Amino acid sequence: MALTQLLRTPQLCASLRTVSAAQAQPKAVLKLSNLPHAAQTHRLPARRARCYGSLASPAVGAGQSTGVTSVAPPPFHLAFPVHDLAAAREFYGEKLGLQEGRSSKTWVDYSLFSHQIVCHHVAGYAASNSANAVDGDAVPVPHFGLVLSIPQFHEFAEKVKDAGVHFIIEPHLRFKGQPGEQHTMFFQDPSGNSLEFKAMANPDNLFARYTHIES
């Protein structure tokens, strides 16, 4: 059979059309929705923005560094006891403005910058805090909170102050001139659980390894 006749056979033409169609298909694209949460590129969740409004991450200018990797860490989960669920709701939901999630008669959870905290009712509970000297402050231990950006820190501090929350340690700058220089503030919920919110002067130094010597 001549080559020109072979190229015109129905079987070969059908095969060539199949190959051409396959080549025309777009290559597979790796979608973020198919990745585990921890591997997705970081983007501020809409829920977080709704919950905190302008406390959303500020824009970063050209040449500036956020000090944070582009991969979002998985949400943190923390459950802790409270002596009064109604008082906890007023504090976390109304005063701090956290978005309430699931709840029952004995517990309620909130979104803390898209991290999950859960208040569990324990009758008669009263937090017993010890203190540790940190750069001249008697820091209550244990405590929990978040590391914010500096604009977020100052805005949140004003929000807490306007809500009438009493500061155990007023917002201020500590470790001045050191790698760990940071803004910090401490306050307690109605059950005596201590919270700290801080903002690093240089976010890249959050996990900087050095030894601080108390004066």
CSV table of C-alpha atoms in Angstrom, one decimal:
chain,number,residue,atom,x,y,z
A,1,MET,CA,0.0,0.0,0.0
A,2,ALA,CA,1.3,3.5,-0.9
A,3,LEU,CA,2.2,5.9,1.9
A,4,THR,CA,-0.5,8.4,0.7
A,5,GLN,CA,-3.1,5.6,0.8
A,6,LEU,CA,-1.9,4.5,4.3
A,7,LEU,CA,-2.3,8.0,5.7
A,8,ARG,CA,-5.9,8.1,4.4
A,9,THR,CA,-7.0,4.9,6.2
A,10,PRO,CA,-9.9,5.4,8.7
A,11,GLN,CA,-8.0,3.6,11.5
A,12,LEU,CA,-5.0,5.9,11.2
A,13,CYS,CA,-7.0,9.1,10.9
A,14,ALA,CA,-9.0,8.2,14.0
A,15,SER,CA,-5.8,7.5,15.9
A,16,LEU,CA,-4.3,10.9,14.9
A,17,ARG,CA,-7.5,12.7,15.9
A,18,THR,CA,-7.3,11.0,19.3
A,19,VAL,CA,-3.7,12.1,19.8
A,20,SER,CA,-4.4,15.6,18.7
A,21,ALA,CA,-7.3,15.9,21.1
A,22,ALA,CA,-5.2,14.6,24.0
A,23,GLN,CA,-2.5,17.2,23.2
A,24,ALA,CA,-5.1,19.9,23.1
A,25,GLN,CA,-6.2,19.2,26.7
A,26,PRO,CA,-4.8,21.5,29.3
A,27,LYS,CA,-2.2,20.0,31.6
A,28,ALA,CA,-3.3,19.0,35.0
A,29,VAL,CA,-3.2,21.9,37.5
A,30,LEU,CA,-2.5,21.4,41.1
A,31,LYS,CA,-5.3,23.0,43.0
A,32,LEU,CA,-4.9,24.3,46.5
A,33,SER,CA,-8.2,22.8,47.4
A,34,ASN,CA,-6.7,19.4,46.8
A,35,LEU,CA,-3.9,19.9,49.3
A,36,PRO,CA,-4.0,19.4,53.0
A,37,HIS,CA,-4.7,22.6,54.9
A,38,ALA,CA,-1.1,22.9,56.1
A,39,ALA,CA,0.2,22.9,52.6
A,40,GLN,CA,-2.1,25.6,51.2
A,41,THR,CA,-0.7,29.0,50.3
A,42,HIS,CA,-1.6,31.4,53.1
A,43,ARG,CA,-4.5,33.7,52.6
A,44,LEU,CA,-6.5,35.5,55.3
A,45,PRO,CA,-9.8,33.4,55.7
A,46,ALA,CA,-12.9,35.5,55.1
A,47,ARG,CA,-14.2,34.3,58.5
A,48,ARG,CA,-11.2,35.8,60.2
A,49,ALA,CA,-11.7,39.1,58.4
A,50,ARG,CA,-15.4,39.1,59.3
A,51,CYS,CA,-14.6,38.4,62.9
A,52,TYR,CA,-12.0,41.1,63.4
A,53,GLY,CA,-12.7,43.6,60.6
A,54,SER,CA,-9.6,45.8,60.2
A,55,LEU,CA,-7.6,43.5,62.4
A,56,ALA,CA,-7.0,41.5,59.3
A,57,SER,CA,-3.4,41.2,58.2
A,58,PRO,CA,-2.1,44.6,56.9
A,59,ALA,CA,-0.8,44.9,53.4
A,60,VAL,CA,3.0,44.5,53.0
A,61,GLY,CA,4.8,47.0,50.8
A,62,ALA,CA,7.4,46.2,48.3
A,63,GLY,CA,10.7,45.1,49.8
A,64,GLN,CA,9.1,44.5,53.2
A,65,SER,CA,9.2,41.1,54.9
A,66,THR,CA,6.3,39.7,56.9
A,67,GLY,CA,8.7,37.4,58.8
A,68,VAL,CA,6.1,34.6,58.2
A,69,THR,CA,6.3,31.8,55.6
A,70,SER,CA,3.8,31.6,52.8
A,71,VAL,CA,2.3,28.4,54.1
A,72,ALA,CA,-0.6,28.6,56.5
A,73,PRO,CA,-0.1,26.5,59.7
A,74,PRO,CA,-3.0,24.3,60.8
A,75,PRO,CA,-5.5,25.9,63.2
A,76,PHE,CA,-4.5,25.5,66.8
A,77,HIS,CA,-7.1,24.0,69.3
A,78,LEU,CA,-7.2,24.9,73.0
A,79,ALA,CA,-9.8,23.8,75.5
A,80,PHE,CA,-9.8,25.2,79.0
A,81,PRO,CA,-12.2,25.3,82.0
A,82,VAL,CA,-14.4,28.2,83.1
A,83,HIS,CA,-16.6,28.5,86.2
A,84,ASP,CA,-19.5,30.3,84.4
A,85,LEU,CA,-20.4,29.8,80.8
A,86,ALA,CA,-22.6,32.9,80.6
A,87,ALA,CA,-19.7,35.0,81.9
A,88,ALA,CA,-17.3,33.4,79.4
A,89,ARG,CA,-19.8,34.2,76.6
A,90,GLU,CA,-19.9,37.8,77.6
A,91,PHE,CA,-16.1,38.1,77.8
A,92,TYR,CA,-15.0,36.2,74.7
A,93,GLY,CA,-18.0,36.9,72.6
A,94,GLU,CA,-19.0,40.5,73.5
A,95,LYS,CA,-15.9,42.1,75.0
A,96,LEU,CA,-13.3,40.5,72.8
A,97,GLY,CA,-15.6,40.2,69.8
A,98,LEU,CA,-14.8,36.6,69.0
A,99,GLN,CA,-17.1,34.7,66.6
A,100,GLU,CA,-19.0,31.9,68.4
A,101,GLY,CA,-19.0,28.5,66.8
A,102,ARG,CA,-20.5,25.2,68.1
A,103,SER,CA,-21.9,25.0,71.7
A,104,SER,CA,-23.8,22.9,74.1
A,105,LYS,CA,-25.1,23.3,77.7
A,106,THR,CA,-21.6,22.8,79.0
A,107,TRP,CA,-19.2,24.2,76.4
A,108,VAL,CA,-18.9,26.8,73.7
A,109,ASP,CA,-16.1,27.4,71.1
A,110,TYR,CA,-14.8,30.5,69.5
A,111,SER,CA,-12.6,31.5,66.6
A,112,LEU,CA,-9.5,33.4,67.8
A,113,PHE,CA,-8.0,34.7,64.6
A,114,SER,CA,-9.2,31.4,63.0
A,115,HIS,CA,-7.8,29.3,65.8
A,116,GLN,CA,-10.3,27.3,67.9
A,117,ILE,CA,-10.6,27.9,71.6
A,118,VAL,CA,-13.2,26.1,73.7
A,119,CYS,CA,-14.6,27.1,77.1
A,120,HIS,CA,-15.7,24.1,79.1
A,121,HIS,CA,-17.9,24.7,82.2
A,122,VAL,CA,-16.4,23.2,85.4
A,123,ALA,CA,-18.4,24.1,88.5
A,124,GLY,CA,-16.4,25.8,91.2
A,125,TYR,CA,-13.3,26.2,88.9
A,126,ALA,CA,-10.9,29.0,89.8
A,127,ALA,CA,-7.7,29.4,87.9
A,128,SER,CA,-4.6,29.2,90.1
A,129,ASN,CA,-1.9,31.3,88.5
A,130,SER,CA,1.8,31.4,89.5
A,131,ALA,CA,4.0,34.1,88.3
A,132,ASN,CA,7.4,34.2,86.7
A,133,ALA,CA,9.7,37.3,86.4
A,134,VAL,CA,10.1,38.3,82.8
A,135,ASP,CA,11.9,41.6,82.0
A,136,GLY,CA,10.7,43.2,85.2
A,137,ASP,CA,7.1,41.9,85.0
A,138,ALA,CA,5.4,39.3,87.1
A,139,VAL,CA,4.0,37.2,84.2
A,140,PRO,CA,1.1,34.9,85.1
A,141,VAL,CA,1.7,31.2,84.3
A,142,PRO,CA,0.0,29.4,82.6
A,143,HIS,CA,-1.3,31.7,79.9
A,144,PHE,CA,-2.2,31.6,76.3
A,145,GLY,CA,-2.7,34.0,73.4
A,146,LEU,CA,-1.5,35.0,70.0
A,147,VAL,CA,1.5,36.7,68.3
A,148,LEU,CA,0.0,39.6,66.2
A,149,SER,CA,1.4,42.1,63.9
A,150,ILE,CA,2.2,45.5,65.5
A,151,PRO,CA,-0.9,47.3,63.9
A,152,GLN,CA,-3.1,44.4,65.0
A,153,PHE,CA,-1.6,44.5,68.5
A,154,HIS,CA,-2.3,48.2,69.1
A,155,GLU,CA,-5.8,48.0,67.6
A,156,PHE,CA,-6.7,44.9,69.7
A,157,ALA,CA,-5.2,46.7,72.8
A,158,GLU,CA,-7.6,49.6,72.2
A,159,LYS,CA,-10.5,47.2,71.7
A,160,VAL,CA,-9.8,45.4,75.0
A,161,LYS,CA,-9.3,48.7,76.8
A,162,ASP,CA,-12.6,50.2,75.4
A,163,ALA,CA,-14.4,47.0,76.6
A,164,GLY,CA,-13.4,47.8,80.2
A,165,VAL,CA,-11.1,44.7,80.5
A,166,HIS,CA,-8.6,45.1,83.3
A,167,PHE,CA,-4.9,44.6,82.3
A,168,ILE,CA,-2.7,42.6,84.6
A,169,ILE,CA,0.2,43.9,82.6
A,170,GLU,CA,-0.5,47.0,80.6
A,171,PRO,CA,0.5,47.1,76.9
A,172,HIS,CA,4.1,48.0,76.6
A,173,LEU,CA,7.4,47.2,74.9
A,174,ARG,CA,9.8,44.8,76.6
A,175,PHE,CA,13.3,43.3,75.8
A,176,LYS,CA,14.2,46.7,74.2
A,177,GLY,CA,17.2,46.5,71.9
A,178,GLN,CA,17.3,42.7,72.1
A,179,PRO,CA,16.4,40.1,69.4
A,180,GLY,CA,13.2,39.4,71.4
A,181,GLU,CA,12.0,43.0,71.5
A,182,GLN,CA,8.2,42.8,71.5
A,183,HIS,CA,5.0,44.6,72.5
A,184,THR,CA,3.0,42.6,75.1
A,185,MET,CA,-0.1,42.8,77.2
A,186,PHE,CA,-1.8,40.5,79.7
A,187,PHE,CA,-5.4,40.2,81.1
A,188,GLN,CA,-7.7,37.5,82.5
A,189,ASP,CA,-11.1,36.2,81.7
A,190,PRO,CA,-13.8,36.0,84.5
A,191,SER,CA,-12.5,32.6,85.6
A,192,GLY,CA,-9.0,33.8,86.1
A,193,ASN,CA,-7.5,32.3,82.9
A,194,SER,CA,-4.6,34.5,81.8
A,195,LEU,CA,-4.2,35.6,78.2
A,196,GLU,CA,-1.2,37.3,76.5
A,197,PHE,CA,-1.1,39.0,73.2
A,198,LYS,CA,2.2,40.1,71.7
A,199,ALA,CA,3.8,41.6,68.6
A,200,MET,CA,7.4,41.1,67.7
A,201,ALA,CA,9.4,44.2,66.7
A,202,ASN,CA,11.1,42.0,64.1
A,203,PRO,CA,8.8,39.0,63.3
A,204,ASP,CA,11.8,37.0,61.9
A,205,ASN,CA,13.1,36.8,65.5
A,206,LEU,CA,10.0,35.0,67.0
A,207,PHE,CA,12.0,31.8,67.3
A,208,ALA,CA,15.5,33.4,67.5
A,209,ARG,CA,17.7,31.4,69.8
A,210,TYR,CA,19.5,33.4,72.5
A,211,THR,CA,19.7,33.5,76.3
A,212,HIS,CA,18.0,36.4,78.0
A,213,ILE,CA,19.5,37.3,81.4
A,214,GLU,CA,17.2,39.0,83.8
A,215,SER,CA,18.6,42.1,85.4
